[in-house]
Structure formats: C-alpha cells, structure tokens
JSON list of C-alpha atoms in Angstrom, two decimals:
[
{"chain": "Z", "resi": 879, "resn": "UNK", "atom": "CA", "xyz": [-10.75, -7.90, 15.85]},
{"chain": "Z", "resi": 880, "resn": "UNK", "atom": "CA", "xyz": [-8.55, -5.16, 14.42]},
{"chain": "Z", "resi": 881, "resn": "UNK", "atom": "CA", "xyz": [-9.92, -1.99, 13.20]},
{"chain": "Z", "resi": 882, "resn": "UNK", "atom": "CA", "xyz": [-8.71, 0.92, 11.66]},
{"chain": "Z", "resi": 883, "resn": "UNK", "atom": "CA", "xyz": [-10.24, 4.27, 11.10]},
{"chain": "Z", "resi": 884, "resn": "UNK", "atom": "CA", "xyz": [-9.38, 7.20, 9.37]},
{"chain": "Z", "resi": 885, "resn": "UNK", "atom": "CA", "xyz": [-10.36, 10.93, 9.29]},
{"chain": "Z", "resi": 886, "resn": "UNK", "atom": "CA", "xyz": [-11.73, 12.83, 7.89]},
{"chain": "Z", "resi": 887, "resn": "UNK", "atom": "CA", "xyz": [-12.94, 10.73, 4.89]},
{"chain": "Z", "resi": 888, "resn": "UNK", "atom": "CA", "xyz": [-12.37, 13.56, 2.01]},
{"chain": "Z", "resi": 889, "resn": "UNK", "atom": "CA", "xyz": [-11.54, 17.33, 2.18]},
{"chain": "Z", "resi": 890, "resn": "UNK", "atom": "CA", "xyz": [-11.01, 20.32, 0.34]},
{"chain": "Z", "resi": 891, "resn": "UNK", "atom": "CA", "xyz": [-8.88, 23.34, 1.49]},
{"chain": "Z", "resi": 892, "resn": "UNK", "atom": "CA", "xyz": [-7.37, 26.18, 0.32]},
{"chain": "Z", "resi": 893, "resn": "UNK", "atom": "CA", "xyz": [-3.76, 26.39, -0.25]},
{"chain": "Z", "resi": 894, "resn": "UNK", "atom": "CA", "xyz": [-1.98, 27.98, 2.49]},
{"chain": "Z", "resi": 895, "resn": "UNK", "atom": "CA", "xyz": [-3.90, 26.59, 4.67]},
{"chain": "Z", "resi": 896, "resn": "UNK", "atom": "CA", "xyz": [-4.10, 24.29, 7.98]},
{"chain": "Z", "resi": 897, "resn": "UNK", "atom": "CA", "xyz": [-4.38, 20.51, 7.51]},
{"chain": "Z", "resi": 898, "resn": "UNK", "atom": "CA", "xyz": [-4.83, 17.88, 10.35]},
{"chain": "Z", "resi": 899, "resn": "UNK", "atom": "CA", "xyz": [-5.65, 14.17, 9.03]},
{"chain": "Z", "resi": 900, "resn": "UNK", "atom": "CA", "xyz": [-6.50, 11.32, 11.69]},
{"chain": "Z", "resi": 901, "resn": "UNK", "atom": "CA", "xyz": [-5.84, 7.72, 12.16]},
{"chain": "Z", "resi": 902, "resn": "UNK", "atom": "CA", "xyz": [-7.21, 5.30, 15.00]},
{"chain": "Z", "resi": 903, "resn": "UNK", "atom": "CA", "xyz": [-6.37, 1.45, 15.72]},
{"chain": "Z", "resi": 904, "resn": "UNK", "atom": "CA", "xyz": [-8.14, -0.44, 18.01]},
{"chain": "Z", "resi": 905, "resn": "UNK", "atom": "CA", "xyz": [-7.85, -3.98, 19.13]},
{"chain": "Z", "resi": 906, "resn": "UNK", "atom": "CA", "xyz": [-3.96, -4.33, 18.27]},
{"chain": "Z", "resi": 907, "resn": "UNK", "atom": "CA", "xyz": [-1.47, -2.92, 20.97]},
{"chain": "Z", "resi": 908, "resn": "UNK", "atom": "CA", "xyz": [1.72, -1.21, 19.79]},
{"chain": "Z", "resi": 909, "resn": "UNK", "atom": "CA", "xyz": [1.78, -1.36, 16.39]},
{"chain": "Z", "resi": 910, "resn": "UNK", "atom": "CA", "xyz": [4.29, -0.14, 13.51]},
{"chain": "Z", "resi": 911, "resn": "UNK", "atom": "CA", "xyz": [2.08, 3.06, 11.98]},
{"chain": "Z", "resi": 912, "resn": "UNK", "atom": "CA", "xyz": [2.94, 4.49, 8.31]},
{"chain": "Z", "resi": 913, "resn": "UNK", "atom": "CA", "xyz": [1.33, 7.28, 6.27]},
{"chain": "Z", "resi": 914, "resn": "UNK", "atom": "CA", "xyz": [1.07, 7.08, 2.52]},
{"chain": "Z", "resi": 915, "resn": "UNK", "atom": "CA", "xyz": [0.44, 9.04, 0.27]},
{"chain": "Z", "resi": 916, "resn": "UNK", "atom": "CA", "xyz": [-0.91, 8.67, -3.34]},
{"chain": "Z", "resi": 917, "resn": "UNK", "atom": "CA", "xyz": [-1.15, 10.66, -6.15]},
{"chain": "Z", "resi": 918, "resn": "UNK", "atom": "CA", "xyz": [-4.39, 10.03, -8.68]},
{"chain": "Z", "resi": 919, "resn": "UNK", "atom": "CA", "xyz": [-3.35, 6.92, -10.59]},
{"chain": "Z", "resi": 920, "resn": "UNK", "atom": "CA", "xyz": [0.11, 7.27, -8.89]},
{"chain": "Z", "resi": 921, "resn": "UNK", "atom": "CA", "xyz": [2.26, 5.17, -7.17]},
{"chain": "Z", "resi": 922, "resn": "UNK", "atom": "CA", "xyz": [2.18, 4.74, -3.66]},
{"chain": "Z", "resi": 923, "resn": "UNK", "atom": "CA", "xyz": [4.62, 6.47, -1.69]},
{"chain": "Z", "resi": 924, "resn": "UNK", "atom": "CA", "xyz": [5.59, 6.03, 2.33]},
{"chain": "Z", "resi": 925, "resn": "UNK", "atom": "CA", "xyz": [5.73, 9.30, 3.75]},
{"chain": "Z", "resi": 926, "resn": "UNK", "atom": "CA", "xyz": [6.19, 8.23, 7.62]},
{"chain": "Z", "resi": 927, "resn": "UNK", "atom": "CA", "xyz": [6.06, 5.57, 9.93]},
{"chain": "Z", "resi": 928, "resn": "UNK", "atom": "CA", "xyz": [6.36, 4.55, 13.61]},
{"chain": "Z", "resi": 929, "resn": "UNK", "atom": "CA", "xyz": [7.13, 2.22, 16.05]},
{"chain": "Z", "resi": 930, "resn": "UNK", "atom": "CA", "xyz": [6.51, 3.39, 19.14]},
{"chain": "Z", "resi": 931, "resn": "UNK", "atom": "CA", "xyz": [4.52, 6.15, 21.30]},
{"chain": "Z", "resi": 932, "resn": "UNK", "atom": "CA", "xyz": [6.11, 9.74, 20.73]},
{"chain": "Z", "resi": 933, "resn": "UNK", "atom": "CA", "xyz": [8.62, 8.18, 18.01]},
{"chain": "Z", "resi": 934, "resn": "UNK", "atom": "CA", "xyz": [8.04, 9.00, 13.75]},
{"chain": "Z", "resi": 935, "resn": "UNK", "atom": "CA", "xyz": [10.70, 8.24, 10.84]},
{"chain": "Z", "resi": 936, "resn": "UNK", "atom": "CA", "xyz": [10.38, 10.90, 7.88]},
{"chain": "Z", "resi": 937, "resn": "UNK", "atom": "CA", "xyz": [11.16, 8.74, 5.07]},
{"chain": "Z", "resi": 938, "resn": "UNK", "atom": "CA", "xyz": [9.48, 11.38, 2.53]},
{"chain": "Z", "resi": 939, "resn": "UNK", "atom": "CA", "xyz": [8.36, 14.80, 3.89]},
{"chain": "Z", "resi": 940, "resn": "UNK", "atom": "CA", "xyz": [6.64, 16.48, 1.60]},
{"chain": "Z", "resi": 941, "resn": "UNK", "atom": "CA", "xyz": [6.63, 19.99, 3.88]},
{"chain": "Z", "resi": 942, "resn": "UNK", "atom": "CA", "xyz": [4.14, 17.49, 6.44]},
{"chain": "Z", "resi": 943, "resn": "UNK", "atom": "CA", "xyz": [4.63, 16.30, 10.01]},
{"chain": "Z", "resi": 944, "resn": "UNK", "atom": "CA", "xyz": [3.64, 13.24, 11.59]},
{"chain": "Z", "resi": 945, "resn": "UNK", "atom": "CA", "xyz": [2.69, 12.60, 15.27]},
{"chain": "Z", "resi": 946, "resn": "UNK", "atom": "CA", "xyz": [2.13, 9.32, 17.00]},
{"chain": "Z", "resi": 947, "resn": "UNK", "atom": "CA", "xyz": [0.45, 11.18, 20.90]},
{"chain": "Z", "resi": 948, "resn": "UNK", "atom": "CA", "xyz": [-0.51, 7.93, 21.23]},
{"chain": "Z", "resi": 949, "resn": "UNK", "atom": "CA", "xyz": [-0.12, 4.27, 20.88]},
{"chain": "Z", "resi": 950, "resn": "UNK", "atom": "CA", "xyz": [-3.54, 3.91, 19.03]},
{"chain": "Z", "resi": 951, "resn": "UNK", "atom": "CA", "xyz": [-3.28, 7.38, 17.19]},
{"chain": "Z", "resi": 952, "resn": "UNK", "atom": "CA", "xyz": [-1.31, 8.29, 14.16]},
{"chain": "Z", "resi": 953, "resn": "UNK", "atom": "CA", "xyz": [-1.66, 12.14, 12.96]},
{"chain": "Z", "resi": 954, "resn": "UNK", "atom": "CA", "xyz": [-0.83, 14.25, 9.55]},
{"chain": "Z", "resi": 955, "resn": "UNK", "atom": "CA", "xyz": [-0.51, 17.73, 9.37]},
{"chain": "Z", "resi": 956, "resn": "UNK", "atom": "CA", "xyz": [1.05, 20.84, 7.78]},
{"chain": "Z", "resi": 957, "resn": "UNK", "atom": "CA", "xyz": [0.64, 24.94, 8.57]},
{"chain": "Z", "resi": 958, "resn": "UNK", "atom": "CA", "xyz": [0.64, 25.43, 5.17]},
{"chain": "Z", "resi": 959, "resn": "UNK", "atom": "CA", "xyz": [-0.86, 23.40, 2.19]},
{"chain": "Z", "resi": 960, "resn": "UNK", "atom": "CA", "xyz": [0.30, 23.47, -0.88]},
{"chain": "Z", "resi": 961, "resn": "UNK", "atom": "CA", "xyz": [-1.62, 22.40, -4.52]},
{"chain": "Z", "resi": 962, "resn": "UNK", "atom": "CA", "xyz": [1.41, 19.41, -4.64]},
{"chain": "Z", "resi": 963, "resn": "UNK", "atom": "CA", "xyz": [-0.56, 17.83, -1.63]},
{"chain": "Z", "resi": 964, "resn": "UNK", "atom": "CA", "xyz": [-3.69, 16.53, -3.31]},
{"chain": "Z", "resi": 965, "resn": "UNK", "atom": "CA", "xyz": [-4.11, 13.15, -3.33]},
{"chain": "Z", "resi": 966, "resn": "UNK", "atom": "CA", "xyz": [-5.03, 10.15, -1.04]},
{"chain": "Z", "resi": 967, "resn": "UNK", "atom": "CA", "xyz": [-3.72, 9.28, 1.87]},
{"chain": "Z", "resi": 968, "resn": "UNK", "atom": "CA", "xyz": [-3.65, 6.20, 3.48]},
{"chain": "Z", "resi": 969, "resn": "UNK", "atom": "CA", "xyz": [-2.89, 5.27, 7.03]},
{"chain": "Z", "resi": 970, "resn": "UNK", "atom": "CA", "xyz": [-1.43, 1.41, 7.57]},
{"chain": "Z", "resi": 971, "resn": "UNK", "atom": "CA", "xyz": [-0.61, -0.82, 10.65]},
{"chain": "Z", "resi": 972, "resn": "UNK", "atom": "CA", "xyz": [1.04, -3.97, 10.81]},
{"chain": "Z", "resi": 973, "resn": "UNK", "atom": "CA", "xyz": [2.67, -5.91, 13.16]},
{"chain": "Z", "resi": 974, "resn": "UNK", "atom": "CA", "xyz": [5.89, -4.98, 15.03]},
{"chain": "Z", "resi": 975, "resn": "UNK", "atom": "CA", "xyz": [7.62, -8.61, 15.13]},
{"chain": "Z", "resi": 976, "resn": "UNK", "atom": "CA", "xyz": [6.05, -9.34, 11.54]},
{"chain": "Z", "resi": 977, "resn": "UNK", "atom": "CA", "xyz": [8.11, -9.30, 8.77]},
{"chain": "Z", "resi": 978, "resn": "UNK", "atom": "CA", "xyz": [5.53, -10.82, 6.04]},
{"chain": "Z", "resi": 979, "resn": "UNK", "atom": "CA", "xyz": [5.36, -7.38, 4.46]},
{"chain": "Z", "resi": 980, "resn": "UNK", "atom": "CA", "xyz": [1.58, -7.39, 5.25]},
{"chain": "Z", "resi": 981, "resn": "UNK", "atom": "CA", "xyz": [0.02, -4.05, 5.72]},
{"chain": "Z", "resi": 982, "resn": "UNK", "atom": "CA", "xyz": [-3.80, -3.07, 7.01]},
{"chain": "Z", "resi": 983, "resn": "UNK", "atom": "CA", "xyz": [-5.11, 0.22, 5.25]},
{"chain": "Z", "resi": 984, "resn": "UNK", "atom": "CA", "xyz": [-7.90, 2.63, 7.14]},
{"chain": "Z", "resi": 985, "resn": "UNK", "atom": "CA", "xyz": [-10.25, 3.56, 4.11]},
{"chain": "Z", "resi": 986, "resn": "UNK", "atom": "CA", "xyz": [-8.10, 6.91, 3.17]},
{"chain": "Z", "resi": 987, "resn": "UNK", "atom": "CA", "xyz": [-8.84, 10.29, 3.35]},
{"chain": "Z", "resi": 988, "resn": "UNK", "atom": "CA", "xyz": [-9.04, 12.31, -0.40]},
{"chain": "Z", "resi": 989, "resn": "UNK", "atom": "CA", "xyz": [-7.25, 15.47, -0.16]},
{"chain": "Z", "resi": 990, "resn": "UNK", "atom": "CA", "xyz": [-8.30, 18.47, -2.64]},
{"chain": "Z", "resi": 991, "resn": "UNK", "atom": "CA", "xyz": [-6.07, 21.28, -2.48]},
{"chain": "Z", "resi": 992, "resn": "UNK", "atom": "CA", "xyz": [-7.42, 24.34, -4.49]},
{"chain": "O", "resi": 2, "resn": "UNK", "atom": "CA", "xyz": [18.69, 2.75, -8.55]},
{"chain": "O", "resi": 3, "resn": "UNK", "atom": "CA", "xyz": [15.81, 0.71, -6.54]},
{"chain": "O", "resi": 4, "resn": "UNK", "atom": "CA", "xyz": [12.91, -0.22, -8.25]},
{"chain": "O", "resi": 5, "resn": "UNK", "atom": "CA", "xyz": [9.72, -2.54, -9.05]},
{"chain": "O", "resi": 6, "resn": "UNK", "atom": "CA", "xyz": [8.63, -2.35, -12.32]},
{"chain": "O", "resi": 7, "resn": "UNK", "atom": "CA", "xyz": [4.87, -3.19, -13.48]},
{"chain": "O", "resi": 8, "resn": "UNK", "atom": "CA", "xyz": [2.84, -3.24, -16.84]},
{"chain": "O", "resi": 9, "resn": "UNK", "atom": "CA", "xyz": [0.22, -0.09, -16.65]},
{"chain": "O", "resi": 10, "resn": "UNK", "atom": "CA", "xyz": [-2.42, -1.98, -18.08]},
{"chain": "O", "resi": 11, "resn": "UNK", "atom": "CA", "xyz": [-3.57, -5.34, -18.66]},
{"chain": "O", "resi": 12, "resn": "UNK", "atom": "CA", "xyz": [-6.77, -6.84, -20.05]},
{"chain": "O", "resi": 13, "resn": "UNK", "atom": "CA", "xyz": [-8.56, -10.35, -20.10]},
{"chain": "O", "resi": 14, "resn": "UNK", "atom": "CA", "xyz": [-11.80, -11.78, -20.79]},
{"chain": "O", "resi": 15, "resn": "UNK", "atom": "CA", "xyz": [-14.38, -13.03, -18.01]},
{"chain": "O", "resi": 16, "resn": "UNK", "atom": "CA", "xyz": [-13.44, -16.83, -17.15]},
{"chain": "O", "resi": 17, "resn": "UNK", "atom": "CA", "xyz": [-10.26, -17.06, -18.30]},
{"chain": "O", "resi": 18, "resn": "UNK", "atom": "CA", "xyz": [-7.21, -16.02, -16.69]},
{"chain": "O", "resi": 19, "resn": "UNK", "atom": "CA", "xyz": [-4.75, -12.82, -16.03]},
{"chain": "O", "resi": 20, "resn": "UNK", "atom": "CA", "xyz": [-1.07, -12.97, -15.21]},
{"chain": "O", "resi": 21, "resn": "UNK", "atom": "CA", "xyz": [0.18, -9.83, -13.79]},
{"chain": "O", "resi": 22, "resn": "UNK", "atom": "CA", "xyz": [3.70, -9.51, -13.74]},
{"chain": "O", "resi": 23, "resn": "UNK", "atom": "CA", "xyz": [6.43, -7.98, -11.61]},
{"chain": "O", "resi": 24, "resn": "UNK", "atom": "CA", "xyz": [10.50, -7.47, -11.69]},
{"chain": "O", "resi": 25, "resn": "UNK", "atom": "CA", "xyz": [12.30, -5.91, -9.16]},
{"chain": "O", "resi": 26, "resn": "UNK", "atom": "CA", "xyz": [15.69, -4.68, -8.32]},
{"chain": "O", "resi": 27, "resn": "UNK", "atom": "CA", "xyz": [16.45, -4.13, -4.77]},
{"chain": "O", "resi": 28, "resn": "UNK", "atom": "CA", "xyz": [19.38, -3.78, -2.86]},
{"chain": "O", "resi": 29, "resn": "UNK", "atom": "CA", "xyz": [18.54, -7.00, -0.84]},
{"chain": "O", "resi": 30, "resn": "UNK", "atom": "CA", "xyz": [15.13, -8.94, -0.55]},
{"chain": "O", "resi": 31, "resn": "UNK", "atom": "CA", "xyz": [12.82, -10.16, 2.43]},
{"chain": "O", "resi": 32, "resn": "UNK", "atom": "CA", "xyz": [9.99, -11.29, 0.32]},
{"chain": "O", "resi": 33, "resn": "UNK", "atom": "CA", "xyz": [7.37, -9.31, -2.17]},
{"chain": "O", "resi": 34, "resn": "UNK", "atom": "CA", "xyz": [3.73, -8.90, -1.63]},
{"chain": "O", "resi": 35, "resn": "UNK", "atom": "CA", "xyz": [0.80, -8.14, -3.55]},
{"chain": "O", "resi": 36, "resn": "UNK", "atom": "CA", "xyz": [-2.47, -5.58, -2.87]},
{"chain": "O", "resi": 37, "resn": "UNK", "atom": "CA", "xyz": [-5.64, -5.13, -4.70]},
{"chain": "O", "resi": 38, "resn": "UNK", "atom": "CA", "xyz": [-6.89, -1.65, -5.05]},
{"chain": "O", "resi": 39, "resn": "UNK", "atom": "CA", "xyz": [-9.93, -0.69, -6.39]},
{"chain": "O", "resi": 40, "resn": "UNK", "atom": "CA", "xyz": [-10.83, 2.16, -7.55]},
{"chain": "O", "resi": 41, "resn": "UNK", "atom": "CA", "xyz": [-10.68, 5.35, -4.97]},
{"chain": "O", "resi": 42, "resn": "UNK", "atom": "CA", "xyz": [-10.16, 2.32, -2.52]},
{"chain": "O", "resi": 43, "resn": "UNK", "atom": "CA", "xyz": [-7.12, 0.87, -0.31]},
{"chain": "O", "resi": 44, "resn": "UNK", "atom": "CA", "xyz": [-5.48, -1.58, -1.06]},
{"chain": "O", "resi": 45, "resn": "UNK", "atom": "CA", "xyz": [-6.20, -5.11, 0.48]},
{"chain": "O", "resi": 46, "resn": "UNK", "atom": "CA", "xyz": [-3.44, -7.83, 0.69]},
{"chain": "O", "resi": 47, "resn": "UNK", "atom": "CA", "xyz": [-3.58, -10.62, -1.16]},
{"chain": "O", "resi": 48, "resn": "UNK", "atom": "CA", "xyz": [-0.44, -12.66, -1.05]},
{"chain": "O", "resi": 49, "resn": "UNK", "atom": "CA", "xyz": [3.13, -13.00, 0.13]},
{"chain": "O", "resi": 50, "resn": "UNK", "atom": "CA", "xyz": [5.85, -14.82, -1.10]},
{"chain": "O", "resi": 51, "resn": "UNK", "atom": "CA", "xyz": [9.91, -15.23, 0.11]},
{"chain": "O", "resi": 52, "resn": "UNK", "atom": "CA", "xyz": [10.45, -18.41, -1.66]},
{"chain": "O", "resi": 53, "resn": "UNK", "atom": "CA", "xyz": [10.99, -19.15, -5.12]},
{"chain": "O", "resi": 54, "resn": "UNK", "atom": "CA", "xyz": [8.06, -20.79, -6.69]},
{"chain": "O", "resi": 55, "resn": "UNK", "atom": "CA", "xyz": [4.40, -20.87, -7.20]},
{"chain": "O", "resi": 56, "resn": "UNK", "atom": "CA", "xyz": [2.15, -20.48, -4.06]},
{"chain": "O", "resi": 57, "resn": "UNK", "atom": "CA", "xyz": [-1.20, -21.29, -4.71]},
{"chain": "O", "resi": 58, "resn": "UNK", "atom": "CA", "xyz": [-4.50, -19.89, -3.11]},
{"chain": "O", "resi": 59, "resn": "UNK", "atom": "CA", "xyz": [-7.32, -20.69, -4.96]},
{"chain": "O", "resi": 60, "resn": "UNK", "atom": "CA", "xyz": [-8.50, -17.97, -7.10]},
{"chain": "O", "resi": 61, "resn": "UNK", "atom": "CA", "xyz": [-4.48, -16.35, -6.13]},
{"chain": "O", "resi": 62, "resn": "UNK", "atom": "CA", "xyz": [-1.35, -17.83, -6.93]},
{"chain": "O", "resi": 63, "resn": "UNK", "atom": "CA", "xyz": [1.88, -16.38, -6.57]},
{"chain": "O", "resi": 64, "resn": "UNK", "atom": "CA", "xyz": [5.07, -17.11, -8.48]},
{"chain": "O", "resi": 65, "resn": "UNK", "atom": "CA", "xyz": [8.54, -16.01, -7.14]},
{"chain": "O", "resi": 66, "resn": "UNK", "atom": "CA", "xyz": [11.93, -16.12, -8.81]},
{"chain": "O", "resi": 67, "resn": "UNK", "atom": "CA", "xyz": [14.37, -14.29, -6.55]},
{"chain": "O", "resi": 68, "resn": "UNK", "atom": "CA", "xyz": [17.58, -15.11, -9.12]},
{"chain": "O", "resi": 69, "resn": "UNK", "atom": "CA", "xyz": [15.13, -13.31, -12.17]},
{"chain": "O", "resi": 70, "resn": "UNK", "atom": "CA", "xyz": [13.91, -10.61, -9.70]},
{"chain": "O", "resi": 71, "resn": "UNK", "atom": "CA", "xyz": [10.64, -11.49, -11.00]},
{"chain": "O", "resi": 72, "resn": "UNK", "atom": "CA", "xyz": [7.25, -12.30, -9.76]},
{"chain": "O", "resi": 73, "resn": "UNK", "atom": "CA", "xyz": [3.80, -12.60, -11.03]},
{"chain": "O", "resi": 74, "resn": "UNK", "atom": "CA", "xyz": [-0.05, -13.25, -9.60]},
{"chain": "O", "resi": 75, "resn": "UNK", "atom": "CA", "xyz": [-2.26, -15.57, -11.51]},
{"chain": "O", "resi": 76, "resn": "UNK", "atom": "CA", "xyz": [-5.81, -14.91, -11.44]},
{"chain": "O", "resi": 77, "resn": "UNK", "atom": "CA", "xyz": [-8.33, -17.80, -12.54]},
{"chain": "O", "resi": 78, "resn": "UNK", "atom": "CA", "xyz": [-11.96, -18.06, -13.59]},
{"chain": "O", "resi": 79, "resn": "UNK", "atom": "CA", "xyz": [-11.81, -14.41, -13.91]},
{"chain": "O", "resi": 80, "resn": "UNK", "atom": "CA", "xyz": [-14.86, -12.32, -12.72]},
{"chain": "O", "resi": 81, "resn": "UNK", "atom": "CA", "xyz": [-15.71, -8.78, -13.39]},
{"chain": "O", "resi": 82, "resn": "UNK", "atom": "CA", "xyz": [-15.39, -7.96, -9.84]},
{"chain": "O", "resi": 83, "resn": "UNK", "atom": "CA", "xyz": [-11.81, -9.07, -10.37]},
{"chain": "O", "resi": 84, "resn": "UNK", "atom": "CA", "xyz": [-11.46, -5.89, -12.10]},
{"chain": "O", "resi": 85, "resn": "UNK", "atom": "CA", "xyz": [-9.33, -3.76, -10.19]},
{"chain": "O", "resi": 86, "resn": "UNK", "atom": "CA", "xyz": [-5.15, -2.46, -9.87]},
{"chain": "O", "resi": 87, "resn": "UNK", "atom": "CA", "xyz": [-2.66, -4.51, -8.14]},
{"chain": "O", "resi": 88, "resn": "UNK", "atom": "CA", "xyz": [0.14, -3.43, -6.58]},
{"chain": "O", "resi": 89, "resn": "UNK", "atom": "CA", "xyz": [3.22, -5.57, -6.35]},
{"chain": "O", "resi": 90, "resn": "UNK", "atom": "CA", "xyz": [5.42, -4.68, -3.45]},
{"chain": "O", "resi": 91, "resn": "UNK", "atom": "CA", "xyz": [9.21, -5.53, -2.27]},
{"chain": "O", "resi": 92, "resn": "UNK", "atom": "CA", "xyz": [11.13, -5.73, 0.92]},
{"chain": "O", "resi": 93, "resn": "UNK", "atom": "CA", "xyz": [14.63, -4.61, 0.42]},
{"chain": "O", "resi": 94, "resn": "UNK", "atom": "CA", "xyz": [17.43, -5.41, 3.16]},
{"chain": "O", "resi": 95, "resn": "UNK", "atom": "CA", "xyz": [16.28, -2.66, 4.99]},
{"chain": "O", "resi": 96, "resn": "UNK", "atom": "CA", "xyz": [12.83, -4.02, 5.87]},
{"chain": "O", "resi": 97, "resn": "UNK", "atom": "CA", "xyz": [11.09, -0.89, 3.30]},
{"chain": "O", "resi": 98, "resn": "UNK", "atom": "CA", "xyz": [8.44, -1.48, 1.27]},
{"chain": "O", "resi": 99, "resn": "UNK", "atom": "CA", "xyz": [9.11, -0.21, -2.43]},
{"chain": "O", "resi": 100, "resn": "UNK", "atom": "CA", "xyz": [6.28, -0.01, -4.50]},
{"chain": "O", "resi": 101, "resn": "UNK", "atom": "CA", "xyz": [5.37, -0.55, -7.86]},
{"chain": "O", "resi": 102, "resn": "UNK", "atom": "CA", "xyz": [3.41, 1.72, -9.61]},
{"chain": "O", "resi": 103, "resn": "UNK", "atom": "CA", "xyz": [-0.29, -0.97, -9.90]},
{"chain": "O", "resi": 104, "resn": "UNK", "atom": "CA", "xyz": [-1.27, -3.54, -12.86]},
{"chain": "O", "resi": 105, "resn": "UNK", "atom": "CA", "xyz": [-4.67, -1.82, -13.89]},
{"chain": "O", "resi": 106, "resn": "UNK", "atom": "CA", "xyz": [-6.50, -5.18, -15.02]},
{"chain": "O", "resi": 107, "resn": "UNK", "atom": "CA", "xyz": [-9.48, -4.74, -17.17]},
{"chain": "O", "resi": 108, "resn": "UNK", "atom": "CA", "xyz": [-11.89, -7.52, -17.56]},
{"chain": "O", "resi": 109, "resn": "UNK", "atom": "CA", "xyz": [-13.89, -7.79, -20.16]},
{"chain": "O", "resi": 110, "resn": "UNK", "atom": "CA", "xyz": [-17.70, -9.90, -20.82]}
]
C-alpha cells in the first residue's frame, strides 16, 4: 500500500527566517509530486509539482523553492520567511499515466509565521 | 478568466440530504473531482466525473453537465460526521487542477 508522510507536522518561525518542509512516498514508484498551499479557510492553491527525479514546475512561487533529490522525496523551502507564508501545506501524489484528477494528500504541515 | 465557483456555506438537517453545487469555466475540460476536508485536515477524494450525468456511489453521487459547466455532489441520510468542506475541482485542457474555494456544509440534529 501507498503511503505518504509529511514533515514536520506544525511549526512556528520567525520571519526572516529558514524553512525546510518534507514529503515521503513509499510503495508507489515515480510519481507526479505537487505542493499546496492553503491559506486558513482559503482556497487551495498549487504551488509546484513534479514528474520526475531532479525535475519541479513553479506554477505559483510565493518567494519558495521546491526540490524533488529523489524519486520518493518532495522538499519546500525558503532563506527567508515571510508573515504571507502562514498557512497549510499539503504535499500530493498521484499517478503519472492517470488522468482521473485523483490526488493523495500527506496529513499537512501548519505553518505559523510570526 | 478561469474559475470554479462554490457556495461558502451550506446547511442541512441530520437524515436528510445536501446538494453542494459547482460551476466552472475553464478553458477546456478533462473531468471535475470532488475532496472532503475536514477541519485542519486534507482533503480525501471522493468522486470523479467526465461524463455528463449522475454517478452514483451510495452515500455520493455526482452530477455532471459539461454544456452548463455545472456539477453538484448529493449527500444522503446525512450524518453529523458528514459535516465537513468540500472542494470541487476541474481539469482544464492543460491537465491543471483549478480549485474552488470549499462548500462548508453544516449539519444540524
């Protein structure tokens, strides 16, 4: 079975500072990887995604960088948060013939920026 | 512009029914989906539909009209655990997910 798993669960940084979120998929090989992101009671909004190892599409920056070092690892990151970054962000995986529109979430990571 | 369009809020009455409803405009269409979220939660697929008329699963159906750009999800014998958003999303031409903004269904005793 599929699993996804995210990291770190919740976190609360200072602006101006570092940020490095996590994602993990096991028991699916070469999937199509997105990050969104989601303001509190906001919509949801794709920030990256990838199809392959070393490849990532910006489709929203948001002064953030994605990372896919490898095929079972997606990663998030800025130098330099800002308050605008606060939310929850969800990592996603589906399949990369499949065109159902079906996405898998990890269980998000809350992001605090104070 | 591209866009999917839902109602903020919408509220029902334990064992009866909800319809949540969705339009859409999109510059081409390879079927719409719909998520659950609960609250602080991700969202968990539910349906997906590319043809025009009413899928049903059970306690989910799912009701296309591609010429309306419209869609809705029927829930029946409502529980309170039904409580919860739901999040209508569209595939345009370009295989991209565009997002609607979540049905926040209420459900009351």
């Amino acid at each position: 079975a599929q699993t996804i798993h995210q990291w770190p669960v919740a976190e609360i940084k200072a602006v101006g500072s570092p940020l490095s979120l996590g994602c993990t998929i096991k028991g699916k090989s070469s999937p199509n990887l997105y990050w969104y992101w989601q303001a509190t009671g906001g919509t949801l909004q794709q920030l990256f995604y990838s199809i392959t190892v070393g490849q990532v599409e910006s489709v929203v920056q948001l002064n953030l960088s994605a990372s896919r070092p490898k095929d079972d690892q997606f990663i998030l990151s800025t130098e330099k948060l800002l308050l605008s970054h606060s939310g929850f962000y969800l990592c996603a995986w589906s399949l990369a013939t499949g065109h159902t529109g079906q996405l898998y979430f990890g269980e998000g990571s809350k992001l605090t920026v104070l | 512009g591209q866009g999917v369009e839902q109602p903020a809020k919408l509220m029902s009455v334990e064992g009866t029914f909800a319809r949540v409803n969705c339009t859409y405009s999109t510059s081409g269409f390879n079927g719409l989906s719909w998520y659950q979220q609960r609250e602080g939660q991700a969202p968990v697929f539910l349906s997906y539909v590319v043809l025009d008329g009413l899928k049903d699963s059970g306690h989910f159906s799912t009701f296309l009209s591609r010429s309306n750009g419209y869609s809705y999800l029927l829930l029946t014998e409502l529980q309170i655990k039904d409580s919860a958003s739901y999040l209508c999303a569209v595939r345009d031409s370009n295989y991209q997910l565009i997002w609607g903004s979540g049905t926040k269904l209420i459900i009351k005793p």
